[in-house]
């Protein structure tokens, strides 16, 4: 299940951010028919991420037209895992395509795992609750689940890169 805004967005929460990769994955294409990739960029990225196109949120867009049309966009998708965890996928798309349709395309991808324990209710703001959720629940039980999510996330990164390379072959 994918959400445009964080599925677990609390005014107060115990948050753990786990970067699944140190450096973002970069996939580049240069050659003829780059315009096909540019026209189908949302479908391409959503297909590689294995989500619906409408679940991909465009965060920022910049278009420049000179001899070449230069597009720079940032996308974001939140993929809910369970009540406490979700992946944040951040994708940067940049292209430079001339009138003949040839040019360069660059896609940068980063995946981060977030774990959030809510603290909005009065009982959740107590020291006992924080100690229980952060130390006992997380360390004894939920840490194993998070480790599985980290492995799933790394597999998702590898699948994303492979699938993107497959889809970019024109």
PDB file of C-alpha atoms in Angstrom:
ATOM      1  CA  UNK A   1       0.000   0.000   0.000  1.00  0.00           C
ATOM      2  CA  UNK A   2       1.394   3.397  -0.962  1.00  0.00           C
ATOM      3  CA  UNK A   3       0.456   6.839   0.347  1.00  0.00           C
ATOM      4  CA  UNK A   4       1.289  10.313  -0.970  1.00  0.00           C
ATOM      5  CA  UNK A   5       1.870  11.721   2.487  1.00  0.00           C
ATOM      6  CA  UNK A   6       3.322   9.815   5.426  1.00  0.00           C
ATOM      7  CA  UNK A   7       0.856   7.188   6.637  1.00  0.00           C
ATOM      8  CA  UNK A   8       2.015   7.647  10.199  1.00  0.00           C
ATOM      9  CA  UNK A   9       2.401  11.383  10.556  1.00  0.00           C
ATOM     10  CA  UNK A  10       2.107  12.304  14.203  1.00  0.00           C
ATOM     11  CA  UNK A  11       2.515  15.649  15.899  1.00  0.00           C
ATOM     12  CA  UNK A  12       4.791  13.843  18.331  1.00  0.00           C
ATOM     13  CA  UNK A  13       6.533  10.517  17.817  1.00  0.00           C
ATOM     14  CA  UNK A  14       9.616   8.476  18.621  1.00  0.00           C
ATOM     15  CA  UNK A  15      11.239   8.276  15.176  1.00  0.00           C
ATOM     16  CA  UNK A  16      13.997   6.026  13.888  1.00  0.00           C
ATOM     17  CA  UNK A  17      15.383   6.770  10.418  1.00  0.00           C
ATOM     18  CA  UNK A  18      17.365   4.000   8.740  1.00  0.00           C
ATOM     19  CA  UNK A  19      19.163   4.844   5.478  1.00  0.00           C
ATOM     20  CA  UNK A  20      19.259   1.659   3.438  1.00  0.00           C
ATOM     21  CA  UNK A  21      22.024   2.902   1.136  1.00  0.00           C
ATOM     22  CA  UNK A  22      24.781   5.436   1.736  1.00  0.00           C
ATOM     23  CA  UNK A  23      24.946   6.764  -1.828  1.00  0.00           C
ATOM     24  CA  UNK A  24      21.873   6.996  -4.054  1.00  0.00           C
ATOM     25  CA  UNK A  25      21.528   4.633  -7.032  1.00  0.00           C
ATOM     26  CA  UNK A  26      22.093   6.411 -10.358  1.00  0.00           C
ATOM     27  CA  UNK A  27      20.854   5.064 -13.708  1.00  0.00           C
ATOM     28  CA  UNK A  28      21.785   6.968 -16.870  1.00  0.00           C
ATOM     29  CA  UNK A  29      20.784   6.701 -20.508  1.00  0.00           C
ATOM     30  CA  UNK A  30      22.273   8.600 -23.420  1.00  0.00           C
ATOM     31  CA  UNK A  31      21.289   8.159 -27.028  1.00  0.00           C
ATOM     32  CA  UNK A  32      18.417   8.244 -29.484  1.00  0.00           C
ATOM     33  CA  UNK A  33      14.791   7.991 -28.356  1.00  0.00           C
ATOM     34  CA  UNK A  34      15.473   9.610 -24.964  1.00  0.00           C
ATOM     35  CA  UNK A  35      12.223  11.522 -25.538  1.00  0.00           C
ATOM     36  CA  UNK A  36      10.288   8.248 -25.105  1.00  0.00           C
ATOM     37  CA  UNK A  37      11.736   7.875 -21.599  1.00  0.00           C
ATOM     38  CA  UNK A  38      10.920  11.513 -20.807  1.00  0.00           C
ATOM     39  CA  UNK A  39       7.290  11.172 -21.974  1.00  0.00           C
ATOM     40  CA  UNK A  40       6.773   8.005 -19.932  1.00  0.00           C
ATOM     41  CA  UNK A  41       8.842   8.934 -16.859  1.00  0.00           C
ATOM     42  CA  UNK A  42       6.047   8.530 -14.273  1.00  0.00           C
ATOM     43  CA  UNK A  43       5.058   5.138 -15.701  1.00  0.00           C
ATOM     44  CA  UNK A  44       8.713   4.087 -15.850  1.00  0.00           C
ATOM     45  CA  UNK A  45       9.483   5.078 -12.243  1.00  0.00           C
ATOM     46  CA  UNK A  46       6.205   3.673 -10.850  1.00  0.00           C
ATOM     47  CA  UNK A  47       6.756   0.415 -12.752  1.00  0.00           C
ATOM     48  CA  UNK A  48      10.305   0.079 -11.446  1.00  0.00           C
ATOM     49  CA  UNK A  49       9.121   0.834  -7.884  1.00  0.00           C
ATOM     50  CA  UNK A  50       6.220  -1.619  -8.306  1.00  0.00           C
ATOM     51  CA  UNK A  51       3.588   0.940  -7.281  1.00  0.00           C
ATOM     52  CA  UNK A  52       0.647   2.630  -9.012  1.00  0.00           C
ATOM     53  CA  UNK A  53       1.409   5.730 -11.064  1.00  0.00           C
ATOM     54  CA  UNK A  54      -0.992   7.878  -9.023  1.00  0.00           C
ATOM     55  CA  UNK A  55       0.890   6.946  -5.816  1.00  0.00           C
ATOM     56  CA  UNK A  56       3.983   8.739  -7.077  1.00  0.00           C
ATOM     57  CA  UNK A  57       3.997  12.355  -5.850  1.00  0.00           C
ATOM     58  CA  UNK A  58       5.791  15.011  -7.879  1.00  0.00           C
ATOM     59  CA  UNK A  59       7.533  17.274  -5.365  1.00  0.00           C
ATOM     60  CA  UNK A  60       9.419  19.695  -7.610  1.00  0.00           C
ATOM     61  CA  UNK A  61       9.546  20.456 -11.350  1.00  0.00           C
ATOM     62  CA  UNK A  62      11.837  22.644 -13.434  1.00  0.00           C
ATOM     63  CA  UNK A  63      11.672  22.960 -17.245  1.00  0.00           C
ATOM     64  CA  UNK A  64      14.083  24.964 -19.429  1.00  0.00           C
ATOM     65  CA  UNK A  65      13.806  25.272 -23.193  1.00  0.00           C
ATOM     66  CA  UNK A  66      16.751  26.439 -25.292  1.00  0.00           C
ATOM     67  CA  UNK A  67      18.330  24.313 -28.016  1.00  0.00           C
ATOM     68  CA  UNK A  68      17.417  21.350 -25.823  1.00  0.00           C
ATOM     69  CA  UNK A  69      14.490  20.804 -23.496  1.00  0.00           C
ATOM     70  CA  UNK A  70      15.865  20.281 -20.000  1.00  0.00           C
ATOM     71  CA  UNK A  71      13.599  18.784 -17.363  1.00  0.00           C
ATOM     72  CA  UNK A  72      14.442  18.315 -13.713  1.00  0.00           C
ATOM     73  CA  UNK A  73      11.894  16.713 -11.387  1.00  0.00           C
ATOM     74  CA  UNK A  74      11.784  15.214  -7.923  1.00  0.00           C
ATOM     75  CA  UNK A  75       9.331  12.479  -6.995  1.00  0.00           C
ATOM     76  CA  UNK A  76       8.465  10.929  -3.653  1.00  0.00           C
ATOM     77  CA  UNK A  77       6.523   7.820  -2.686  1.00  0.00           C
ATOM     78  CA  UNK A  78       5.697   6.464   0.764  1.00  0.00           C
ATOM     79  CA  UNK A  79       5.208   2.724   0.986  1.00  0.00           C
ATOM     80  CA  UNK A  80       3.514   1.604   4.191  1.00  0.00           C
ATOM     81  CA  UNK A  81       4.812  -1.627   5.714  1.00  0.00           C
ATOM     82  CA  UNK A  82       2.840  -1.877   8.968  1.00  0.00           C
ATOM     83  CA  UNK A  83       1.399   0.329  11.717  1.00  0.00           C
ATOM     84  CA  UNK A  84       4.816   1.683  12.718  1.00  0.00           C
ATOM     85  CA  UNK A  85       7.011   1.488   9.577  1.00  0.00           C
ATOM     86  CA  UNK A  86       7.205   2.763   6.007  1.00  0.00           C
ATOM     87  CA  UNK A  87       9.701   3.318   3.197  1.00  0.00           C
ATOM     88  CA  UNK A  88      10.295   6.771   1.772  1.00  0.00           C
ATOM     89  CA  UNK A  89      11.428   6.555  -1.862  1.00  0.00           C
ATOM     90  CA  UNK A  90      13.018   9.727  -3.228  1.00  0.00           C
ATOM     91  CA  UNK A  91      13.619   9.900  -6.981  1.00  0.00           C
ATOM     92  CA  UNK A  92      15.312  12.658  -8.956  1.00  0.00           C
ATOM     93  CA  UNK A  93      14.752  12.701 -12.719  1.00  0.00           C
ATOM     94  CA  UNK A  94      16.729  14.940 -15.057  1.00  0.00           C
ATOM     95  CA  UNK A  95      16.839  14.982 -18.834  1.00  0.00           C
ATOM     96  CA  UNK A  96      18.181  16.995 -21.722  1.00  0.00           C
ATOM     97  CA  UNK A  97      16.524  16.158 -25.055  1.00  0.00           C
ATOM     98  CA  UNK A  98      16.913  17.891 -28.426  1.00  0.00           C
ATOM     99  CA  UNK A  99      14.318  18.262 -31.208  1.00  0.00           C
ATOM    100  CA  UNK A 100      15.258  14.933 -32.825  1.00  0.00           C
ATOM    101  CA  UNK A 101      14.385  13.062 -29.596  1.00  0.00           C
ATOM    102  CA  UNK A 102      17.931  12.088 -28.657  1.00  0.00           C
ATOM    103  CA  UNK A 103      19.591  13.184 -25.463  1.00  0.00           C
ATOM    104  CA  UNK A 104      20.484  12.227 -21.905  1.00  0.00           C
ATOM    105  CA  UNK A 105      18.367  10.954 -19.016  1.00  0.00           C
ATOM    106  CA  UNK A 106      19.518  10.512 -15.423  1.00  0.00           C
ATOM    107  CA  UNK A 107      17.484   8.929 -12.617  1.00  0.00           C
ATOM    108  CA  UNK A 108      18.726   9.006  -9.021  1.00  0.00           C
ATOM    109  CA  UNK A 109      17.015   6.852  -6.386  1.00  0.00           C
ATOM    110  CA  UNK A 110      17.223   6.690  -2.595  1.00  0.00           C
ATOM    111  CA  UNK A 111      15.184   4.552  -0.200  1.00  0.00           C
ATOM    112  CA  UNK A 112      14.877   5.224   3.537  1.00  0.00           C
ATOM    113  CA  UNK A 113      13.099   3.184   6.206  1.00  0.00           C
ATOM    114  CA  UNK A 114      11.216   5.063   8.931  1.00  0.00           C
ATOM    115  CA  UNK A 115       9.936   3.612  12.193  1.00  0.00           C
ATOM    116  CA  UNK A 116       7.578   5.842  14.200  1.00  0.00           C
ATOM    117  CA  UNK A 117       5.955   5.200  17.545  1.00  0.00           C
ATOM    118  CA  UNK A 118       3.138   7.716  18.208  1.00  0.00           C
ATOM    119  CA  UNK A 119       3.180  10.020  21.212  1.00  0.00           C
ATOM    120  CA  UNK A 120       0.000  12.045  20.694  1.00  0.00           C
ATOM    121  CA  UNK A 121      -2.149  10.670  23.493  1.00  0.00           C
ATOM    122  CA  UNK A 122      -1.518  11.610  27.092  1.00  0.00           C
ATOM    123  CA  UNK A 123      -0.481   8.095  28.135  1.00  0.00           C
ATOM    124  CA  UNK A 124       1.943   7.957  25.169  1.00  0.00           C
ATOM    125  CA  UNK A 125       3.791  10.988  26.469  1.00  0.00           C
ATOM    126  CA  UNK A 126       4.707   9.347  29.749  1.00  0.00           C
ATOM    127  CA  UNK A 127       8.239   8.208  30.494  1.00  0.00           C
ATOM    128  CA  UNK A 128       6.991   4.658  31.099  1.00  0.00           C
ATOM    129  CA  UNK A 129       5.441   4.463  27.606  1.00  0.00           C
ATOM    130  CA  UNK A 130       8.559   5.912  25.972  1.00  0.00           C
ATOM    131  CA  UNK A 131      10.759   3.457  27.862  1.00  0.00           C
ATOM    132  CA  UNK A 132       8.473   0.545  26.964  1.00  0.00           C
ATOM    133  CA  UNK A 133       8.198   1.414  23.244  1.00  0.00           C
ATOM    134  CA  UNK A 134      11.773   2.528  22.700  1.00  0.00           C
ATOM    135  CA  UNK A 135      13.626   0.023  24.824  1.00  0.00           C
ATOM    136  CA  UNK A 136      11.529  -3.037  25.558  1.00  0.00           C
ATOM    137  CA  UNK A 137       9.163  -3.308  22.571  1.00  0.00           C
ATOM    138  CA  UNK A 138      11.679  -2.125  19.983  1.00  0.00           C
ATOM    139  CA  UNK A 139      14.797  -3.870  21.298  1.00  0.00           C
ATOM    140  CA  UNK A 140      13.215  -7.215  22.204  1.00  0.00           C
ATOM    141  CA  UNK A 141      10.569  -7.607  19.516  1.00  0.00           C
ATOM    142  CA  UNK A 142      10.339  -4.997  16.784  1.00  0.00           C
ATOM    143  CA  UNK A 143      14.059  -4.855  15.958  1.00  0.00           C
ATOM    144  CA  UNK A 144      13.816  -8.276  14.253  1.00  0.00           C
ATOM    145  CA  UNK A 145      10.946  -6.992  12.112  1.00  0.00           C
ATOM    146  CA  UNK A 146      12.937  -3.874  11.214  1.00  0.00           C
ATOM    147  CA  UNK A 147      15.896  -6.056  10.175  1.00  0.00           C
ATOM    148  CA  UNK A 148      13.559  -7.920   7.787  1.00  0.00           C
ATOM    149  CA  UNK A 149      12.356  -4.578   6.403  1.00  0.00           C
ATOM    150  CA  UNK A 150      15.957  -3.484   5.890  1.00  0.00           C
ATOM    151  CA  UNK A 151      16.651  -6.648   3.888  1.00  0.00           C
ATOM    152  CA  UNK A 152      13.406  -6.205   1.906  1.00  0.00           C
ATOM    153  CA  UNK A 153      14.403  -2.603   1.248  1.00  0.00           C
ATOM    154  CA  UNK A 154      17.825  -3.586  -0.063  1.00  0.00           C
ATOM    155  CA  UNK A 155      16.170  -6.148  -2.347  1.00  0.00           C
ATOM    156  CA  UNK A 156      13.726  -3.458  -3.501  1.00  0.00           C
ATOM    157  CA  UNK A 157      16.650  -1.153  -4.358  1.00  0.00           C
ATOM    158  CA  UNK A 158      18.324  -3.879  -6.427  1.00  0.00           C
ATOM    159  CA  UNK A 159      15.008  -4.726  -8.182  1.00  0.00           C
ATOM    160  CA  UNK A 160      14.385  -1.022  -8.852  1.00  0.00           C
ATOM    161  CA  UNK A 161      17.780  -0.584 -10.492  1.00  0.00           C
ATOM    162  CA  UNK A 162      17.466  -3.772 -12.606  1.00  0.00           C
ATOM    163  CA  UNK A 163      13.878  -3.030 -13.621  1.00  0.00           C
ATOM    164  CA  UNK A 164      14.721   0.564 -14.507  1.00  0.00           C
ATOM    165  CA  UNK A 165      17.615  -0.576 -16.701  1.00  0.00           C
ATOM    166  CA  UNK A 166      15.321  -3.120 -18.404  1.00  0.00           C
ATOM    167  CA  UNK A 167      12.597  -0.552 -19.005  1.00  0.00           C
ATOM    168  CA  UNK A 168      15.047   2.074 -20.290  1.00  0.00           C
ATOM    169  CA  UNK A 169      16.284  -0.221 -23.070  1.00  0.00           C
ATOM    170  CA  UNK A 170      14.469   1.158 -26.060  1.00  0.00           C
TER     171      UNK A 170
END
